[in-house]
Short mmCIF file of C-alpha atoms and ligand atoms in Angstrom, two decimals:
data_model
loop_
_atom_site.label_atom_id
_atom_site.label_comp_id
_atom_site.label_asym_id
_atom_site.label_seq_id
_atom_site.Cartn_x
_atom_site.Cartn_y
_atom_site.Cartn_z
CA UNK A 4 2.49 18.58 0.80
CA UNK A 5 0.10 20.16 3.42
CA UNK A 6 -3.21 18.25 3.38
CA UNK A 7 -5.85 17.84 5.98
CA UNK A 8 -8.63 14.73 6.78
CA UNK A 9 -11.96 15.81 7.79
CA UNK A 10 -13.42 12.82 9.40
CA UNK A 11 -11.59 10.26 11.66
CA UNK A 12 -13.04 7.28 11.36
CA UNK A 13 -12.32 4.29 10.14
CA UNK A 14 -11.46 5.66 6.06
CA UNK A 15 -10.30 8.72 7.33
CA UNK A 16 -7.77 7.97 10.29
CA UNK A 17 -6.08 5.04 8.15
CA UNK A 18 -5.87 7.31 4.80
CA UNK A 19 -4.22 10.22 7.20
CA UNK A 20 -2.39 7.60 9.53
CA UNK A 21 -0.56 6.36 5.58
CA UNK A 22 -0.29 9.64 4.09
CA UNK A 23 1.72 11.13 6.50
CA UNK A 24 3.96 8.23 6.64
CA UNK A 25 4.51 9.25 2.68
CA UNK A 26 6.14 12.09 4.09
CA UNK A 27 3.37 14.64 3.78
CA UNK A 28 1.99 17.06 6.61
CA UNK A 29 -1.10 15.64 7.95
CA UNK A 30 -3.98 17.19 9.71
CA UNK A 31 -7.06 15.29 11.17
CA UNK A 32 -10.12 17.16 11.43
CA UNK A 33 -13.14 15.86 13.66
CA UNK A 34 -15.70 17.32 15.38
CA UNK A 35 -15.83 14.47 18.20
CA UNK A 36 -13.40 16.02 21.10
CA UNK A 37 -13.06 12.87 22.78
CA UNK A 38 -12.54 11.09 19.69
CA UNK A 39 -9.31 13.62 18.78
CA UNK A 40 -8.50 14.07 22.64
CA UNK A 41 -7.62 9.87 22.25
CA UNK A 42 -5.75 10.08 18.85
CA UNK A 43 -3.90 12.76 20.57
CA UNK A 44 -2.81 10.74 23.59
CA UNK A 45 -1.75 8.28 21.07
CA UNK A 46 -4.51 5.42 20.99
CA UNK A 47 -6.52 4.36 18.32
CA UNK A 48 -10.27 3.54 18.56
CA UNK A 49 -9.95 1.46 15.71
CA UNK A 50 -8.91 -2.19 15.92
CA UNK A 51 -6.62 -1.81 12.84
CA UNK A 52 -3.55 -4.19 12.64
CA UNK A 53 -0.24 -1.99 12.44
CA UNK A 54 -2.05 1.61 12.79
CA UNK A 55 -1.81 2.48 15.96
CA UNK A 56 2.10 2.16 15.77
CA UNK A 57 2.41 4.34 12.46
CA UNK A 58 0.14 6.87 13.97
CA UNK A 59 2.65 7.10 17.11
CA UNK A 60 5.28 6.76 14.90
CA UNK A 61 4.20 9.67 12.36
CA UNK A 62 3.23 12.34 15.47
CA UNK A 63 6.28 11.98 16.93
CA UNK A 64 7.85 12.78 13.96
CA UNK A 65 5.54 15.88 13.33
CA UNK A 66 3.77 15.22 10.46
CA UNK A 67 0.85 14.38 12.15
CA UNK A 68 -1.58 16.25 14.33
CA UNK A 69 -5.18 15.56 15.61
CA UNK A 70 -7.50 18.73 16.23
CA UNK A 71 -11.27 19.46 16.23
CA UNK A 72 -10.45 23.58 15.47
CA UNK A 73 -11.15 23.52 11.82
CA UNK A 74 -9.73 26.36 10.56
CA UNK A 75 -6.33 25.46 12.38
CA UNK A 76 -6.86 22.19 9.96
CA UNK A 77 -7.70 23.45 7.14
CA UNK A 78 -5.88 26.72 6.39
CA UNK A 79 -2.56 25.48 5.17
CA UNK A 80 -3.42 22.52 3.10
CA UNK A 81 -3.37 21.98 -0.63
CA UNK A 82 -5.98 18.72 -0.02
CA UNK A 83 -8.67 18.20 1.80
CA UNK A 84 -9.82 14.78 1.48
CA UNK A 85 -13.55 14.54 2.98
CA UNK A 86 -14.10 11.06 4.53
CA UNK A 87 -17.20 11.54 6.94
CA UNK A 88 -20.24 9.42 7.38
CA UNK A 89 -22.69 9.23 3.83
CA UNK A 90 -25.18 6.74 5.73
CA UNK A 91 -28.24 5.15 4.75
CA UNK A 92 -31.06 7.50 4.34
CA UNK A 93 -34.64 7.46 2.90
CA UNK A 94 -35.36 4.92 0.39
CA UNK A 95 -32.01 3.39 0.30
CA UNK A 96 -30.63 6.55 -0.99
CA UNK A 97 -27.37 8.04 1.06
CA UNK A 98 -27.71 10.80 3.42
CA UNK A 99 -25.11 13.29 2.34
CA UNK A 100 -26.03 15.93 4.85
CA UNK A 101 -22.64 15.52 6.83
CA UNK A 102 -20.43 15.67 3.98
CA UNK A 103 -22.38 18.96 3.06
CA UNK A 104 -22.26 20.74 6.19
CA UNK A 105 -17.84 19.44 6.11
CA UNK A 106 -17.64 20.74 2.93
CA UNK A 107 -19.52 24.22 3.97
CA UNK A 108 -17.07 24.57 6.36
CA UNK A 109 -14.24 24.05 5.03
CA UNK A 110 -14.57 26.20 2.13
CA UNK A 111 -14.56 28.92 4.51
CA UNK A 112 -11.21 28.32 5.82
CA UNK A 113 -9.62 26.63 3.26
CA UNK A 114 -6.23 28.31 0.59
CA UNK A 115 -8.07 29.41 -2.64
CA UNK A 116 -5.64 26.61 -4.30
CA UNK A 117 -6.46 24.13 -2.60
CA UNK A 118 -8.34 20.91 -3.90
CA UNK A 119 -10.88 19.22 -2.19
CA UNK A 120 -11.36 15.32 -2.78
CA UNK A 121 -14.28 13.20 -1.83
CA UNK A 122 -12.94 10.21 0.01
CA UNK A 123 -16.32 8.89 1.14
CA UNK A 124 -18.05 6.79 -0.93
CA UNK A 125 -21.34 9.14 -2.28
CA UNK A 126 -23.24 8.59 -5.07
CA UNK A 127 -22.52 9.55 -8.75
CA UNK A 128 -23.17 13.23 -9.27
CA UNK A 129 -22.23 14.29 -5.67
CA UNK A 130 -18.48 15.59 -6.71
CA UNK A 131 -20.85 17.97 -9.07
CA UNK A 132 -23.49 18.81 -6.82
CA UNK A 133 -20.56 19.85 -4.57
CA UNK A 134 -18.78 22.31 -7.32
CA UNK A 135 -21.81 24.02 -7.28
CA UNK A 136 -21.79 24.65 -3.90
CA UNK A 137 -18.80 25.46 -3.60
CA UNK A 138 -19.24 28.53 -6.50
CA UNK A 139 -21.63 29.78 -4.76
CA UNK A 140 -19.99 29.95 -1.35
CA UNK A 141 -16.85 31.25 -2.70
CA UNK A 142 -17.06 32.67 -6.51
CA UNK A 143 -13.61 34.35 -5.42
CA UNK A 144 -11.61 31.11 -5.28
CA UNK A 145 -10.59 28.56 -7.60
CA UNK A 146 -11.32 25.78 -5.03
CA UNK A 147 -11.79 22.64 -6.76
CA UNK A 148 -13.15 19.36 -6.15
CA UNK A 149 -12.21 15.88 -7.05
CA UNK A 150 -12.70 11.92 -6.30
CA UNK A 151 -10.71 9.71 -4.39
CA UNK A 152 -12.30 6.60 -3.62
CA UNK A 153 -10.83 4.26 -1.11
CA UNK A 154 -10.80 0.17 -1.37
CA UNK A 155 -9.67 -0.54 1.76
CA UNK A 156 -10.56 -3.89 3.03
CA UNK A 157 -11.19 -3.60 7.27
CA UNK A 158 -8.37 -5.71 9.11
CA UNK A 159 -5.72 -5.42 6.37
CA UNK A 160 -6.27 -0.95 5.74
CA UNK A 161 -2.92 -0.38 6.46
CA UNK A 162 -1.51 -3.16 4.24
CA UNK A 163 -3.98 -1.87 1.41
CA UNK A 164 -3.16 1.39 1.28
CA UNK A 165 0.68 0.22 1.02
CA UNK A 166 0.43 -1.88 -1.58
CA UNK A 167 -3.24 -1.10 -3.40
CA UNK A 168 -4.29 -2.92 -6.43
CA UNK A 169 -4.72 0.35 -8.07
CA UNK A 170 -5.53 3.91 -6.65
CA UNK A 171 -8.39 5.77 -8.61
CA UNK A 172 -8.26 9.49 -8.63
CA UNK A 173 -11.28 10.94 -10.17
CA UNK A 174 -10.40 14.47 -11.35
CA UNK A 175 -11.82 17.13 -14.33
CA UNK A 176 -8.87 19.68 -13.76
CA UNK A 177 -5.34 19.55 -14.26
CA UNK A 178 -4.25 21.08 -11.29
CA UNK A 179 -6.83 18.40 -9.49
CA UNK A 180 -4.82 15.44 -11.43
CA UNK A 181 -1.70 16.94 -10.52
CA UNK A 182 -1.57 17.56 -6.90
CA UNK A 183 -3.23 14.09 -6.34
CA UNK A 184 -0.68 12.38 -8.50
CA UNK A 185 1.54 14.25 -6.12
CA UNK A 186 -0.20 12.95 -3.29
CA UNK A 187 0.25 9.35 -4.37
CA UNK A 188 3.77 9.20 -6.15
CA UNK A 189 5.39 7.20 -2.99
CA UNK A 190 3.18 4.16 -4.29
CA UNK A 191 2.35 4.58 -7.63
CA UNK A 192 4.30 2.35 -10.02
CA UNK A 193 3.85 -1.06 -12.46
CA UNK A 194 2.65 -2.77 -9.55
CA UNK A 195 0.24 -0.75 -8.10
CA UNK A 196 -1.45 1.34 -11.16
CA UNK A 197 -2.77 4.64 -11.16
CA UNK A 198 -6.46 5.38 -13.05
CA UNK A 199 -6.89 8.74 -13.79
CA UNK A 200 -10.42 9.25 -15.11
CA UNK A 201 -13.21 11.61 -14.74
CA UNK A 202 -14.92 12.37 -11.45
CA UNK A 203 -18.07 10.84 -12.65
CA UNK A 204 -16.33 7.48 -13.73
CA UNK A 205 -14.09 7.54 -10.09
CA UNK A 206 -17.66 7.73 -8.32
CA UNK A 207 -18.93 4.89 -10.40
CA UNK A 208 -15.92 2.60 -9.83
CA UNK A 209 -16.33 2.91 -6.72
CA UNK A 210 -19.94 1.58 -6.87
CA UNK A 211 -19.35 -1.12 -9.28
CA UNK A 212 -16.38 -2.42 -7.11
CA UNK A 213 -18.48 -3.14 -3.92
CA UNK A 214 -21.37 -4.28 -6.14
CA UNK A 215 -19.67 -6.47 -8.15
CA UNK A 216 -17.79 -8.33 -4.37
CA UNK A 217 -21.04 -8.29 -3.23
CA UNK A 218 -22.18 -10.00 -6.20
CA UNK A 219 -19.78 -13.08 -5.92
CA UNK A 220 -20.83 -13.32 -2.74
CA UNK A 221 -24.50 -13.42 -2.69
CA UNK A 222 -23.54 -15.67 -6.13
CA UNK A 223 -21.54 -18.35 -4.06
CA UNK A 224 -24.45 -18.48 -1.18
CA UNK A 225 -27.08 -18.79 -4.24
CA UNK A 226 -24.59 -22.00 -5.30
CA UNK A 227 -24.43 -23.19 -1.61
CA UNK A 228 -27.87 -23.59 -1.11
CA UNK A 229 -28.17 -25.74 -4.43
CA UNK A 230 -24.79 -27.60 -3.53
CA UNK A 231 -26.68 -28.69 0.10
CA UNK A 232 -29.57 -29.77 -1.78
CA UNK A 233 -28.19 -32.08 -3.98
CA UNK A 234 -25.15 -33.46 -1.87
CA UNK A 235 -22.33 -31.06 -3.45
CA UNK A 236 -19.80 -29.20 -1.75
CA UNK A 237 -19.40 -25.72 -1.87
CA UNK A 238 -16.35 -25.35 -0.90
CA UNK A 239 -14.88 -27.51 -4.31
CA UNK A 240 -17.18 -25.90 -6.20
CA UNK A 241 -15.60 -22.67 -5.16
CA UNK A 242 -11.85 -23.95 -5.37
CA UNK A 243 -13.05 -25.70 -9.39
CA UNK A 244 -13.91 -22.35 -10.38
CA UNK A 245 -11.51 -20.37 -9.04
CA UNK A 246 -8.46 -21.60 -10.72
CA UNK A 247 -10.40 -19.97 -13.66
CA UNK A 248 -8.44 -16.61 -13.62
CA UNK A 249 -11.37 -14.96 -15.61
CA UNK A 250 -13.71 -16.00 -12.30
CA UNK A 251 -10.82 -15.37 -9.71
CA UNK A 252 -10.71 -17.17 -6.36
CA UNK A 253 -11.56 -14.37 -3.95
CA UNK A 254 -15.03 -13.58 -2.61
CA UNK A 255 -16.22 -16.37 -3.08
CA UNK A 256 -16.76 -18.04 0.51
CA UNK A 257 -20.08 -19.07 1.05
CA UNK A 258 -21.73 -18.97 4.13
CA UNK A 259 -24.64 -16.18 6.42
CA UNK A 260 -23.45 -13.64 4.09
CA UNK A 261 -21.69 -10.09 3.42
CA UNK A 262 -22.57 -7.34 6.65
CA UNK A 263 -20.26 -4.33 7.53
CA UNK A 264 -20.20 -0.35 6.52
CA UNK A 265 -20.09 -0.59 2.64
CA UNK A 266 -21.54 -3.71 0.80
CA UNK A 267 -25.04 -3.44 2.01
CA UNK A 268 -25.34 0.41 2.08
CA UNK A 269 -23.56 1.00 -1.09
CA UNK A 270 -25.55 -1.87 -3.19
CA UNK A 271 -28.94 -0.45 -1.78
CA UNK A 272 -27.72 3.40 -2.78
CA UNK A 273 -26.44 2.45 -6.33
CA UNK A 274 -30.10 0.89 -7.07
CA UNK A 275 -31.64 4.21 -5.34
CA UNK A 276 -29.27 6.16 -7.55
CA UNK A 277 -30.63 4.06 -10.80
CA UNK A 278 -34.38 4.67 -9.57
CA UNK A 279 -33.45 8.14 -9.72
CA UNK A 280 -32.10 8.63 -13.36
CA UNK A 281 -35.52 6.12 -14.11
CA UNK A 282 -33.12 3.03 -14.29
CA UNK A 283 -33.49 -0.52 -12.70
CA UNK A 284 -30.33 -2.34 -11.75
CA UNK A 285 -32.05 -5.82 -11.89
CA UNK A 286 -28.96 -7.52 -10.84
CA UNK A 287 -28.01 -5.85 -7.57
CA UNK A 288 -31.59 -5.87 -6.66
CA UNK A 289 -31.39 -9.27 -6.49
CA UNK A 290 -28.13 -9.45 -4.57
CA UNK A 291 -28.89 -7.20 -2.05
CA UNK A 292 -32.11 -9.33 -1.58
CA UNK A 293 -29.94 -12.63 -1.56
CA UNK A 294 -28.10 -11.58 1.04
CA UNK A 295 -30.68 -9.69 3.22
CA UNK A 296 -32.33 -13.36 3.87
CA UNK A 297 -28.95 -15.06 4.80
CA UNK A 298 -29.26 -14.69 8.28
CA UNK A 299 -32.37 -17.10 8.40
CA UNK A 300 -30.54 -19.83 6.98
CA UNK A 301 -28.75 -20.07 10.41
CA UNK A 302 -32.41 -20.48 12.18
CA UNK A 303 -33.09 -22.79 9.63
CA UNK A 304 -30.91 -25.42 10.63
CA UNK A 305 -30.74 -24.71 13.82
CA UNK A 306 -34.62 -25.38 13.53
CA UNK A 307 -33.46 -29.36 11.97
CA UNK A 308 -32.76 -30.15 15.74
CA UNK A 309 -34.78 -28.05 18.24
CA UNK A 310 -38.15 -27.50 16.10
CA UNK A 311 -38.87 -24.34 19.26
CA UNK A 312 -36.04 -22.41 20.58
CA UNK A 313 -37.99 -21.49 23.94
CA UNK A 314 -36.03 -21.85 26.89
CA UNK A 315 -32.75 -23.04 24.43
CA UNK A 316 -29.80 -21.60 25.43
CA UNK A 317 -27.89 -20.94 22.10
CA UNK A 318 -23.67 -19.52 22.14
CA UNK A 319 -23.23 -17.09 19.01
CA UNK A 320 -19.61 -16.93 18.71
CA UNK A 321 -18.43 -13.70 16.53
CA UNK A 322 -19.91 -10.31 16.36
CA UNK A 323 -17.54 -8.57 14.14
CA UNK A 324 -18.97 -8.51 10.70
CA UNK A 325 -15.74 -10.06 9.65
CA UNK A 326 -12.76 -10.95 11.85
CA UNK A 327 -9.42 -8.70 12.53
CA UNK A 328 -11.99 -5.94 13.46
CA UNK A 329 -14.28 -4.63 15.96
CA UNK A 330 -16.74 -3.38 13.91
CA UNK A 331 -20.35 -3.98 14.40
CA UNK A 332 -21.89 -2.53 11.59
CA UNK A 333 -24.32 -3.95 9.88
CA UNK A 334 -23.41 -7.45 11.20
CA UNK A 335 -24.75 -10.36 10.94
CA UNK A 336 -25.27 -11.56 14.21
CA UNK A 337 -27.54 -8.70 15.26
CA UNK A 338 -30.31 -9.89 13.24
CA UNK A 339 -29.70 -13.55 14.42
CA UNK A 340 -29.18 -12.96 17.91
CA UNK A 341 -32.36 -10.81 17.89
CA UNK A 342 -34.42 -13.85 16.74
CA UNK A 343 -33.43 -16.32 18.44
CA UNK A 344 -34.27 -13.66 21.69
CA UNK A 345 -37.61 -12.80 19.80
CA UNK A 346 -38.62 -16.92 19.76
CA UNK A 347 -37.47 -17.55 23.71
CA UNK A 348 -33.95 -18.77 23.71
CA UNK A 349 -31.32 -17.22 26.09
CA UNK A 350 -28.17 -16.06 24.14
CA UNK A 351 -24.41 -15.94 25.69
CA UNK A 352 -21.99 -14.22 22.97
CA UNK A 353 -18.44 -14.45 22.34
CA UNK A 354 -15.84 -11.84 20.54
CA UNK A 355 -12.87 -11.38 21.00
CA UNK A 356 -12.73 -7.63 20.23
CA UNK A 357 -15.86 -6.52 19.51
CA UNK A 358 -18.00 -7.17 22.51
CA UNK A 359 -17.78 -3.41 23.90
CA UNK A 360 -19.29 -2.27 20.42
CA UNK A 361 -21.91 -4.62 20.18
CA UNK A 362 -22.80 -3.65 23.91
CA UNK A 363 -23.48 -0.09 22.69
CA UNK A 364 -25.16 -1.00 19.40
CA UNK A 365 -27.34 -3.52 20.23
CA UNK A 366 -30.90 -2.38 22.25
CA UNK A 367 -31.32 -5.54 24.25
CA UNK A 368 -27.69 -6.44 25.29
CA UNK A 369 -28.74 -7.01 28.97
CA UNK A 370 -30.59 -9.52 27.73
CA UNK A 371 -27.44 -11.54 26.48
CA UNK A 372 -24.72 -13.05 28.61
CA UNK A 373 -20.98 -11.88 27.88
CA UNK A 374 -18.61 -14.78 27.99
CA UNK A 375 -14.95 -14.10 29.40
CA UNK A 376 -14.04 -16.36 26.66
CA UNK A 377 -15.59 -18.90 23.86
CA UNK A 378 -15.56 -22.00 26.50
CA UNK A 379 -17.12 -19.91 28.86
CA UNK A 380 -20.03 -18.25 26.08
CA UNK A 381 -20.23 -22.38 25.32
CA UNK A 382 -21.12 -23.63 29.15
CA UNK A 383 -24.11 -25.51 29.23
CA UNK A 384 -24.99 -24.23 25.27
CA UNK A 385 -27.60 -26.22 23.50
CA UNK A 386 -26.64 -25.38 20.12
CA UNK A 387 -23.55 -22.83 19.21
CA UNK A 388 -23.67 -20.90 15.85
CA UNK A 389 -20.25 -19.54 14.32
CA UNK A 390 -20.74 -16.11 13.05
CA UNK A 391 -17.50 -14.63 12.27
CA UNK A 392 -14.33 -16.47 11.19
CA UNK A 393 -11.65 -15.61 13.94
CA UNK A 394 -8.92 -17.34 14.07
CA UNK A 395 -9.30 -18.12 17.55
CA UNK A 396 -12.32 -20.16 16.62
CA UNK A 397 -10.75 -21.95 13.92
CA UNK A 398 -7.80 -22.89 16.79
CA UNK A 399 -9.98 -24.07 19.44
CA UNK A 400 -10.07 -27.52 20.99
CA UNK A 401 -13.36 -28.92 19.45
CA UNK A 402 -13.33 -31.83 21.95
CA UNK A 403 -13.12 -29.17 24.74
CA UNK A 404 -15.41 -27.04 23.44
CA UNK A 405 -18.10 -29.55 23.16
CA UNK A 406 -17.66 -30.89 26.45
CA UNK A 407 -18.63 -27.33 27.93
CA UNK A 408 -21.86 -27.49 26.32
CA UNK A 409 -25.18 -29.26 26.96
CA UNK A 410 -26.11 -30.40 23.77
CA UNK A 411 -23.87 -31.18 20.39
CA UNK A 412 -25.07 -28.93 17.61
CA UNK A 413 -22.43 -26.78 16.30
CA UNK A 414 -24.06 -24.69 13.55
CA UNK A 415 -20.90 -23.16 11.21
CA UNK A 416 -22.10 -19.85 9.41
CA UNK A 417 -18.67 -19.56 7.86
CA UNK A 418 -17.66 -23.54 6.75
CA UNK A 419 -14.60 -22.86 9.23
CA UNK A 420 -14.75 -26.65 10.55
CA UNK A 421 -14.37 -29.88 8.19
CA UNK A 422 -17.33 -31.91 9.20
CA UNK A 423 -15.30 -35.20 10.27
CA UNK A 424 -13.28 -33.18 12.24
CA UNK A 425 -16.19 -31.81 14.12
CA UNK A 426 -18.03 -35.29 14.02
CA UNK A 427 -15.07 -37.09 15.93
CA UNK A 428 -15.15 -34.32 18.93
CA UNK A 429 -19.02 -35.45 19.36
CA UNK A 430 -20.90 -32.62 17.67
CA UNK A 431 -23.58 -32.85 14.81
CA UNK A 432 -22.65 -30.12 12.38
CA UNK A 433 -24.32 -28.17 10.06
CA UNK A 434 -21.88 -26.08 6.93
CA UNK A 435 -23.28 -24.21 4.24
CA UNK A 436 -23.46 -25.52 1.65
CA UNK A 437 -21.88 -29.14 1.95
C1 UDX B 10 -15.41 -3.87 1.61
C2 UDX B 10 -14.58 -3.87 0.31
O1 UDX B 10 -13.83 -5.08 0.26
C3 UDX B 10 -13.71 -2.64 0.24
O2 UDX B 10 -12.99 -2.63 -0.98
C4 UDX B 10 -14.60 -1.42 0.34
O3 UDX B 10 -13.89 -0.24 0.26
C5 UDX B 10 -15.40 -1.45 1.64
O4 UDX B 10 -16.14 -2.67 1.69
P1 UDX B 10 -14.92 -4.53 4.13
O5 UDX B 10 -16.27 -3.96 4.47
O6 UDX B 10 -13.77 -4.26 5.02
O7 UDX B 10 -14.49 -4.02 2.69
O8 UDX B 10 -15.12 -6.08 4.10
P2 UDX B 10 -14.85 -7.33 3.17
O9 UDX B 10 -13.60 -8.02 3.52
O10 UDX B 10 -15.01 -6.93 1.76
O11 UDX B 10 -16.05 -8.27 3.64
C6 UDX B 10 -17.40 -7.82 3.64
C7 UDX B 10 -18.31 -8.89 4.16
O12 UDX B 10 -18.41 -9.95 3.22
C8 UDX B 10 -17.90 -9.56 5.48
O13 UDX B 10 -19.05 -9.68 6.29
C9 UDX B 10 -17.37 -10.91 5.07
O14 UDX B 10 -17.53 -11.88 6.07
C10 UDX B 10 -18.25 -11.20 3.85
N1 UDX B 10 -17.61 -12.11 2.89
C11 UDX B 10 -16.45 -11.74 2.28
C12 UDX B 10 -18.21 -13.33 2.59
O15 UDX B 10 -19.27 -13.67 3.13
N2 UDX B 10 -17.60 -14.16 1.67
C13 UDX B 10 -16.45 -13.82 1.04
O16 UDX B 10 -15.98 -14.62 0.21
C14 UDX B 10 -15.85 -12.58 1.35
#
């Protein structure tokens, strides 16, 4: 099957990267020239485990191809999957402007078979807002247009789309439900279930997914704080209930909370959506607002030993919203590094990957000090705070580590370190939640 990507980022490149490898004809569409002039030459700009290999592996075979000329991508293929930006705009709602002027675009180009599928998450109703559009455009074709939501989890995309715990095709043709049943076949099977539904239902799946792992999140930090006040631990708490297969043991690590492209946009447009239809999601309010006051839990402790942070100099280690990625968005430690800035303390990071981005996104960078590695971010450190759970964190010599530093408070925003363990290399610790 012929089917083009408009949009290579991080939904877009992945879902064409593993499509092709299915054995379908690929094209990826994107408007950034340097972006496609890089995928061309073979490199990813994503920090993706396995995809830069399969997209090497799937040019070279043919079946994949990178351009920015969109009627070159468009004008053979029976899909068009859309996954372009839908960021955060007024009042929490999403901005859908760029999936718009994609779609407007396309239809010019595109076979008058040819089904287009909204791979970006966008509110409920968008799919029919964009059938309209579409009629109007083109009342010659039969163009139609159909959901596709994606469930990828950053750091493990490639493995997810592989081996998905279901795919969800959102579609209120036949010939919609057929060609993306075609599209999917390679997987499809006991193991890895197919839901066909209605477009409407796809686009609220999609919703309620993010909400409801955002949910057990912001749930688990709600439990941490109690657990710290009254001498529990967390983490048991977490392992007692997850046994339970009704409660499930996933998402539920407490710690400084949930950042990254989807959970705090998508909660904050699914209420918008509600506001809009005269509805108040009560629940996911109140998530959203759990987790939008996690990051001063971190200051909070950190305030236990140094009541003013003036002339402190504190090591954040982590700046990837979650580790096995690069990506900045939304991350935590831009709202804690900017505080403890804003009160006087001098601030030396450490990331493994994700440095460069943070650099870009984050307007007073040359204010912070780059460490070549964690021991060097940790020299002469009053206090470090763990942001992200890397692996390379988790593996580092504690003893060593706290003999870089100046003072001995190691403040853990993701309960990486047992306390004893951290105790015995000299440090006074802080968890959440235990
Ligand atoms: C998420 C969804 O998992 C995915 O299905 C959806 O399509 C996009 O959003 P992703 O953003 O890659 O994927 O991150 P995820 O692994 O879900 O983690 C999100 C955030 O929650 C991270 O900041 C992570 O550190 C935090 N988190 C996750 C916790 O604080 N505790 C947990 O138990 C799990």
């Amino acid at each position: 099957m012929n089917i083009s990507i408009i949009g290579t980022g991080y939904v877009g490149l992945t879902t064409g990267v593993c499509l092709a490898d299915f054995g379908h004809t690929v094209a990826c569409v994107d408007i950034d020239a340097e972006k496609i002039a890089l995928l061309q030459s073979g490199s990813s700009p994503l920090f993706e485990t396995g995809l830069e290999d399969l997209m090497k592996k799937n040019a070279a075979e043919k079946r994949l191809f990178f351009t920015t000329d969109f009627s070159e991508g468009v004008c053979n293929a029976d899909v068009v999957f859309f996954a372009v930006p839908t960021p955060q705009g007024d009042y929490g709602k999403a901005n859908l402007s760029i999936l718009f002027d994609a779609v407007r675009t396309c239809v010019q180009h595109a076979k008058p078979t040819a089904v287009f599928v909204v791979r970006s998450t966008a509110p409920v109703g968008t799919v029919a807002k964009l059938k309209e559009m579409i009629t109007d455009l083109r009342n010659d074709a039969t163009l139609t247009v159909a959901s596709n939501p994606e469930f990828l989890s950053e750091g493990n995309a490639i493995e997810n789309f592989f081996h998905p715990d279901r795919v969800v095709i959102g579609a209120d043709d036949e010939h919609a439900k057929n060609i993306l049943s075609e599209v999917y076949r390679p997987i499809v099977n006991g193991e890895h279930p197919l839901v066909i539904t209605t477009c409407a239902s796809a686009e609220v799946i999609k919703y309620t997914a993010n909400a409801f792992l955002a949910l057990k999140i912001s749930f688990i930090n709600e439990i941490a704080d109690f657990c710290e006040l009254i001498g529990a631990d967390v983490k048991e708490v977490a392992r007692g209930i997850g046994y339970d297969k009704r409660i499930g043991s996933q998402f539920l690590e407490a710690g400084i909370g949930y950042g990254g492209s989807c959970f705090g946009k998508d909660t904050k447009a699914l209420v918008a959506r509600g506001e809009e239809q005269g509805y108040e999601f009560k629940i996911i309010k109140a998530l959203s607002t759990v987790n939008d006051s996690r990051y001063a839990l971190v200051l909070k402790k950190l305030k236990k030993y140094y009541p003013n942070f003036s002339g402190l100099r504190i090591a954040v280690l982590g700046l990837a919203f979650k580790p096995m990625t690069n990506d900045v968005r939304d991350t935590p430690a831009e709202r804690i590094i900017f505080e403890l800035l804003e009160s006087g303390a001098r601030v030396s990071v450490f990331d493994p990957v994700a440095m460069p981005g943070f650099k870009k996104q984050f307007k007073r960078s040359e204010e912070l000090l780059f460490g070549s590695s964690l021991y060097d971010a940790l020299t002469d450190a009053d206090a470090c705070i763990i942001i992200t759970k890397w692996n390379e964190f988790k593996n580092c010599d504690l003893a060593k580590a706290r003999v870089r530093m100046k003072g001995d408070v190691l403040i853990d925003g993701r309960n990486m370190f047992e306390r004893k363990d951290a105790e015995q290399a000299g440090f006074r610790y802080e968890g959440v939640g235990r």
